[in-house]
Short mmCIF file of C-alpha atoms and ligand atoms in Angstrom, two decimals:
data_model
loop_
_atom_site.label_atom_id
_atom_site.label_comp_id
_atom_site.label_asym_id
_atom_site.label_seq_id
_atom_site.Cartn_x
_atom_site.Cartn_y
_atom_site.Cartn_z
CA UNK A 1 0.00 0.00 0.00
CA UNK A 2 1.48 3.37 -1.02
CA UNK A 3 0.64 6.18 1.36
CA UNK A 4 1.38 9.88 1.07
CA UNK A 5 1.90 11.63 4.41
CA UNK A 6 1.67 15.39 4.88
CA UNK A 7 2.84 16.69 8.27
CA UNK A 8 2.02 20.38 8.63
CA UNK A 9 3.97 21.98 11.47
CA UNK A 10 4.09 25.57 12.62
CA UNK A 11 7.37 26.24 10.82
CA UNK A 12 7.90 23.25 8.51
CA UNK A 13 5.80 21.00 6.32
CA UNK A 14 7.12 17.49 5.65
CA UNK A 15 5.76 15.31 2.87
CA UNK A 16 6.68 11.64 2.62
CA UNK A 17 5.82 8.45 0.78
CA UNK A 18 5.64 5.30 2.83
CA UNK A 19 3.96 1.99 3.43
CA UNK A 20 1.39 0.87 5.99
CA UNK A 21 4.16 -0.75 8.05
CA UNK A 22 5.80 2.64 8.60
CA UNK A 23 8.58 2.25 6.05
CA UNK A 24 9.38 5.67 4.58
CA UNK A 25 10.52 5.58 0.94
CA UNK A 26 11.19 9.27 0.44
CA UNK A 27 10.63 12.44 2.41
CA UNK A 28 11.18 16.17 1.96
CA UNK A 29 10.53 19.30 4.03
CA UNK A 30 9.75 22.89 3.15
CA UNK A 31 9.09 25.89 5.40
CA UNK A 32 5.37 26.36 6.21
CA UNK A 33 4.80 29.78 4.73
CA UNK A 34 2.65 32.18 6.67
CA UNK A 35 1.77 33.94 3.43
CA UNK A 36 -1.50 33.42 1.62
CA UNK A 37 -3.25 30.07 1.74
CA UNK A 38 -3.20 29.99 -2.06
CA UNK A 39 0.61 30.36 -2.15
CA UNK A 40 0.94 27.57 0.40
CA UNK A 41 -1.45 25.31 -1.54
CA UNK A 42 0.66 25.78 -4.66
CA UNK A 43 3.90 24.90 -2.82
CA UNK A 44 2.35 21.95 -1.06
CA UNK A 45 0.90 20.34 -4.20
CA UNK A 46 4.19 20.83 -6.02
CA UNK A 47 6.03 19.15 -3.13
CA UNK A 48 3.55 16.23 -3.14
CA UNK A 49 4.14 15.64 -6.86
CA UNK A 50 7.91 15.88 -6.36
CA UNK A 51 7.87 13.30 -3.55
CA UNK A 52 5.67 10.89 -5.55
CA UNK A 53 8.03 11.17 -8.51
CA UNK A 54 11.14 10.67 -6.34
CA UNK A 55 9.63 7.44 -5.00
CA UNK A 56 9.22 6.27 -8.64
CA UNK A 57 5.46 6.30 -8.37
CA UNK A 58 2.62 7.97 -10.23
CA UNK A 59 -0.19 9.86 -8.47
CA UNK A 60 -2.59 7.04 -9.40
CA UNK A 61 -0.37 4.56 -7.50
CA UNK A 62 -1.33 6.20 -4.18
CA UNK A 63 -3.80 4.30 -2.01
CA UNK A 64 -4.38 6.93 0.65
CA UNK A 65 -3.23 10.33 1.87
CA UNK A 66 -2.91 11.38 5.51
CA UNK A 67 -2.59 14.92 6.83
CA UNK A 68 -1.38 15.67 10.34
CA UNK A 69 -1.95 19.32 11.22
CA UNK A 70 -2.07 21.60 14.26
CA UNK A 71 -5.49 21.96 15.90
CA UNK A 72 -8.05 23.21 16.25
CA UNK A 73 -9.46 21.45 13.23
CA UNK A 74 -12.63 19.87 11.96
CA UNK A 75 -11.57 16.36 10.95
CA UNK A 76 -14.83 15.42 9.27
CA UNK A 77 -14.80 18.44 6.97
CA UNK A 78 -10.98 18.45 6.77
CA UNK A 79 -10.71 22.11 7.72
CA UNK A 80 -7.95 23.85 9.70
CA UNK A 81 -9.99 26.22 11.86
CA UNK A 82 -7.23 28.60 13.00
CA UNK A 83 -3.65 27.25 12.93
CA UNK A 84 -1.84 29.03 15.81
CA UNK A 85 1.36 29.79 13.91
CA UNK A 86 -0.33 31.12 10.79
CA UNK A 87 -2.38 34.05 12.05
CA UNK A 88 -3.77 34.94 8.61
CA UNK A 89 -5.22 31.49 8.05
CA UNK A 90 -8.82 30.78 8.96
CA UNK A 91 -11.04 27.84 7.99
CA UNK A 92 -8.51 26.44 5.53
CA UNK A 93 -10.12 23.51 3.62
CA UNK A 94 -6.87 21.52 3.60
CA UNK A 95 -8.51 18.20 2.74
CA UNK A 96 -10.32 19.62 -0.30
CA UNK A 97 -7.15 21.45 -1.39
CA UNK A 98 -5.27 18.14 -1.62
CA UNK A 99 -8.24 16.04 -2.77
CA UNK A 100 -8.68 18.31 -5.81
CA UNK A 101 -5.37 17.02 -7.17
CA UNK A 102 -5.29 13.37 -6.09
CA UNK A 103 -7.81 10.54 -6.52
CA UNK A 104 -6.71 8.63 -3.38
CA UNK A 105 -8.84 9.40 -0.31
CA UNK A 106 -7.47 12.14 1.96
CA UNK A 107 -7.75 11.87 5.77
CA UNK A 108 -7.00 14.61 8.31
CA UNK A 109 -6.29 14.62 12.03
CA UNK A 110 -4.62 16.87 14.55
CA UNK A 111 -0.94 16.38 15.24
CA UNK A 112 -1.22 14.94 18.75
CA UNK A 113 -3.88 12.41 17.72
CA UNK A 114 -1.77 11.54 14.68
CA UNK A 115 1.29 10.94 16.91
CA UNK A 116 -0.76 8.63 19.15
CA UNK A 117 -1.77 6.65 16.04
CA UNK A 118 1.88 6.52 14.91
CA UNK A 119 2.94 5.10 18.29
CA UNK A 120 0.09 2.58 18.14
CA UNK A 121 0.96 1.40 14.60
CA UNK A 122 4.74 1.84 14.37
CA UNK A 123 6.16 2.47 17.86
CA UNK A 124 7.99 0.32 20.37
CA UNK A 125 4.69 -0.38 22.16
CA UNK A 126 2.64 -1.26 19.06
CA UNK A 127 0.16 -3.94 19.89
CA UNK A 128 -0.95 -2.37 23.19
CA UNK A 129 -4.67 -1.61 23.39
CA UNK A 130 -4.49 1.63 25.34
CA UNK A 131 -1.96 4.43 25.21
CA UNK A 132 -1.70 8.18 25.62
CA UNK A 133 0.67 10.38 23.63
CA UNK A 134 1.58 13.79 25.06
CA UNK A 135 3.42 16.55 23.27
CA UNK A 136 4.90 19.61 24.97
CA UNK A 137 6.09 22.40 22.72
CA UNK A 138 4.76 25.98 22.62
CA UNK A 139 1.49 24.58 23.87
CA UNK A 140 0.64 21.02 24.69
CA UNK A 141 -1.50 18.33 23.14
CA UNK A 142 -2.53 14.77 23.65
CA UNK A 143 -3.88 11.78 21.78
CA UNK A 144 -5.69 8.95 23.55
CA UNK A 145 -6.14 5.37 22.33
CA UNK A 146 -8.56 3.13 24.23
CA UNK A 147 -9.21 -0.46 23.14
CA UNK A 148 -7.21 0.17 19.98
CA UNK A 149 -9.37 3.15 18.97
CA UNK A 150 -8.52 6.84 18.94
CA UNK A 151 -10.81 8.89 21.20
CA UNK A 152 -11.93 11.50 18.67
CA UNK A 153 -14.98 12.80 20.53
CA UNK A 154 -18.12 14.38 19.04
CA UNK A 155 -16.44 17.72 18.32
CA UNK A 156 -12.95 16.32 17.56
CA UNK A 157 -11.73 17.64 20.93
CA UNK A 158 -11.27 14.23 22.57
CA UNK A 159 -7.73 14.00 23.90
CA UNK A 160 -7.33 17.77 24.47
CA UNK A 161 -5.69 16.99 27.79
CA UNK A 162 -3.73 20.26 27.81
CA UNK A 163 -6.93 22.09 28.66
CA UNK A 164 -8.16 20.00 31.55
CA UNK A 165 -8.11 22.33 34.54
CA UNK A 166 -5.75 21.63 37.44
CA UNK A 167 -6.68 24.77 39.38
CA UNK A 168 -9.49 27.20 38.44
CA UNK A 169 -7.61 29.96 40.29
CA UNK A 170 -4.45 29.24 38.30
CA UNK A 171 -2.73 31.25 35.56
CA UNK A 172 -4.67 32.31 32.48
CA UNK A 173 -4.39 29.88 29.56
CA UNK A 174 -4.30 30.86 25.88
CA UNK A 175 -7.70 29.15 25.52
CA UNK A 176 -9.36 31.58 27.95
CA UNK A 177 -9.71 29.21 30.92
CA UNK A 178 -7.63 29.44 34.08
CA UNK A 179 -5.25 26.83 35.41
CA UNK A 180 -5.30 24.46 32.42
CA UNK A 181 -2.51 21.85 32.39
CA UNK A 182 -0.99 23.75 29.44
CA UNK A 183 -0.91 26.94 31.52
CA UNK A 184 1.55 25.17 33.86
CA UNK A 185 3.61 23.06 31.47
CA UNK A 186 3.25 24.50 27.94
CA UNK A 187 6.50 26.08 26.70
CA UNK A 188 5.08 29.55 26.08
CA UNK A 189 3.34 29.75 29.46
CA UNK A 190 6.32 28.39 31.41
CA UNK A 191 8.60 30.95 29.74
CA UNK A 192 6.20 33.83 30.47
CA UNK A 193 5.82 32.84 34.12
CA UNK A 194 9.59 32.46 34.63
CA UNK A 195 10.14 35.86 33.03
CA UNK A 196 7.57 37.49 35.30
CA UNK A 197 9.05 35.90 38.46
CA UNK A 198 12.63 36.85 37.53
CA UNK A 199 11.58 40.43 36.78
CA UNK A 200 9.40 40.88 39.87
CA UNK A 201 11.97 39.40 42.26
CA UNK A 202 15.00 40.78 40.42
CA UNK A 203 16.34 37.23 40.56
CA UNK A 204 19.78 36.32 39.38
CA UNK A 205 19.61 33.05 37.44
CA UNK A 206 21.62 31.46 34.65
CA UNK A 207 18.36 30.81 32.75
CA UNK A 208 18.67 34.35 31.39
CA UNK A 209 22.26 33.85 30.15
CA UNK A 210 21.47 30.45 28.65
CA UNK A 211 18.54 31.96 26.74
CA UNK A 212 20.58 34.98 25.58
CA UNK A 213 18.32 37.49 27.33
CA UNK A 214 15.23 37.71 29.55
CA UNK A 215 12.88 38.00 26.59
CA UNK A 216 14.31 34.86 24.95
CA UNK A 217 13.69 32.50 27.86
CA UNK A 218 12.49 29.09 26.71
CA UNK A 219 12.20 25.52 27.99
CA UNK A 220 15.66 24.59 26.70
CA UNK A 221 17.37 27.38 28.67
CA UNK A 222 15.27 26.49 31.73
CA UNK A 223 16.32 22.83 31.51
CA UNK A 224 20.00 23.68 30.89
CA UNK A 225 20.15 25.98 33.93
CA UNK A 226 18.41 23.44 36.14
CA UNK A 227 20.80 20.70 34.99
CA UNK A 228 23.73 22.87 36.06
CA UNK A 229 22.24 23.30 39.51
CA UNK A 230 21.08 26.93 39.27
CA UNK A 231 19.08 27.36 42.51
CA UNK A 232 16.12 29.27 41.10
CA UNK A 233 15.93 27.00 38.03
CA UNK A 234 16.03 23.86 40.17
CA UNK A 235 13.25 25.09 42.46
CA UNK A 236 11.13 25.97 39.41
CA UNK A 237 11.97 22.62 37.77
CA UNK A 238 10.55 20.95 40.86
CA UNK A 239 7.27 22.88 40.47
CA UNK A 240 7.19 22.22 36.71
CA UNK A 241 7.74 18.46 37.02
CA UNK A 242 5.17 18.31 39.83
CA UNK A 243 2.54 19.81 37.49
CA UNK A 244 3.59 17.34 34.79
CA UNK A 245 3.12 14.51 37.30
CA UNK A 246 -0.29 15.87 38.35
CA UNK A 247 -1.62 15.72 34.77
CA UNK A 248 -0.06 12.32 34.08
CA UNK A 249 -1.52 11.02 37.35
CA UNK A 250 -5.00 12.26 36.35
CA UNK A 251 -4.69 10.40 33.03
CA UNK A 252 -3.65 7.22 34.82
CA UNK A 253 -6.64 7.43 37.17
CA UNK A 254 -9.16 8.24 34.43
CA UNK A 255 -7.94 5.95 31.65
CA UNK A 256 -5.86 3.23 33.34
CA UNK A 257 -3.65 3.05 30.21
CA UNK A 258 -0.79 0.65 29.50
CA UNK A 259 1.60 3.33 28.24
CA UNK A 260 1.94 7.12 28.42
CA UNK A 261 4.44 8.41 25.87
CA UNK A 262 5.97 11.85 26.27
CA UNK A 263 7.03 13.59 23.07
CA UNK A 264 9.31 16.65 22.74
CA UNK A 265 10.47 17.31 26.32
CA UNK A 266 10.43 13.59 27.13
CA UNK A 267 12.74 12.94 24.18
CA UNK A 268 15.03 15.96 24.76
CA UNK A 269 15.31 15.98 28.54
CA UNK A 270 15.14 12.20 29.11
CA UNK A 271 15.68 11.09 32.71
CA UNK A 272 16.07 14.67 33.90
CA UNK A 273 12.34 15.16 33.40
CA UNK A 274 11.08 11.56 33.52
CA UNK A 275 12.79 10.82 36.88
CA UNK A 276 11.05 13.57 38.88
CA UNK A 277 7.69 12.80 37.21
CA UNK A 278 7.89 9.16 38.26
CA UNK A 279 9.00 10.17 41.79
CA UNK A 280 6.01 12.50 42.19
CA UNK A 281 3.36 10.25 40.61
CA UNK A 282 2.39 8.50 43.88
CA UNK A 283 0.82 11.83 44.96
CA UNK A 284 -1.58 11.68 42.03
CA UNK A 285 -2.37 8.06 41.14
CA UNK A 286 -3.08 4.82 42.95
CA UNK A 287 -0.36 2.28 43.10
CA UNK A 288 -1.81 -0.55 40.99
CA UNK A 289 -2.85 1.47 37.90
CA UNK A 290 0.42 3.39 38.27
CA UNK A 291 2.52 0.23 38.34
CA UNK A 292 0.65 -1.12 35.31
CA UNK A 293 1.43 2.01 33.26
CA UNK A 294 4.78 2.68 31.61
CA UNK A 295 5.48 6.43 31.53
CA UNK A 296 8.25 6.79 28.95
CA UNK A 297 9.63 9.14 26.26
CA UNK A 298 8.18 8.76 22.75
CA UNK A 299 9.70 5.76 21.01
CA UNK A 300 9.72 7.28 17.52
CA UNK A 301 11.88 10.35 18.19
CA UNK A 302 12.46 12.72 15.28
CA UNK A 303 10.67 10.51 12.74
CA UNK A 304 7.31 10.88 14.46
CA UNK A 305 6.14 13.81 12.27
CA UNK A 306 6.28 11.90 8.99
CA UNK A 307 5.08 8.68 10.62
CA UNK A 308 2.12 10.47 12.19
CA UNK A 309 0.87 11.55 8.76
CA UNK A 310 1.29 7.99 7.40
CA UNK A 311 -0.61 6.70 10.46
CA UNK A 312 -3.53 9.02 9.68
CA UNK A 313 -3.67 7.59 6.14
CA UNK A 314 -3.33 3.97 7.29
CA UNK A 315 -6.00 4.39 9.99
CA UNK A 316 -8.33 6.23 7.60
CA UNK A 317 -8.17 3.32 5.15
CA UNK A 318 -8.67 0.75 7.92
CA UNK A 319 -10.73 2.55 10.56
CA UNK A 320 -11.22 -0.48 12.81
CA UNK A 321 -7.61 -0.02 13.86
CA UNK A 322 -6.93 -3.69 13.78
ZN1 ZN B 1 -6.48 26.03 28.21
#
């Protein structure tokens, strides 16, 4: 089965050709332009044709096309409602844009759901019946698989774990609620809160130097300073990993999953983040569901983007998931 995968990220779009077993034949990336939708459509279709040709295939050889894109989106209509990194884009009919050119059916899902499907189909834990995939970048997202099926929900917002509220009196989230999980552990929110604390307390911390300035503070600088033993960074890292553990614990208690996979920060920070999360989990989840759940970094690493788009295609063609 020849599948075309389109992974639309905030800054880059990757297109690949692969098979239903996750083998990638050819892949290429271009910057995701924030210009007009029409200009992007043109570039994207050209890239799709290029990738098909490079894999020695013809467009009619494709069996299915999968698109993994940032939410919020309407999966049934295949529309990107308002991609966060492309402010000019609104209600982009991405599925129709691609379907106009190719005969093979086009399927769309949000990036976190797509990553959960990729772990289910191609990852180290493939074969499990229940897993959760979590991604922590500027914001945070999740994808939930129960009994081998993705939890899509009636409005495609199933798995939006980043916006379950940990404290209604907590910091304001980009979504408008207070105290969402993302408000405590999403990259943009963490950076903003660190900045505010450093400014208000006139705190001396190596986070600022590592980032190259107060305004450039990010998760990487935060982690690097904490690793080196910076006192402020370490104390904040303790708070940060406690909030991570709180959300993970909630998922364990609600879903009783076999595996929880942490993308991005789990991959980059490894034991430095996973260790404290596991240490703090007993505060938030009972022992037996906790012991039955492996909380580990994503098993697909840097290849997960392309694989997530292939997983959307493979699952769309075989919706039973098994
Ligand atoms: Zn929120």
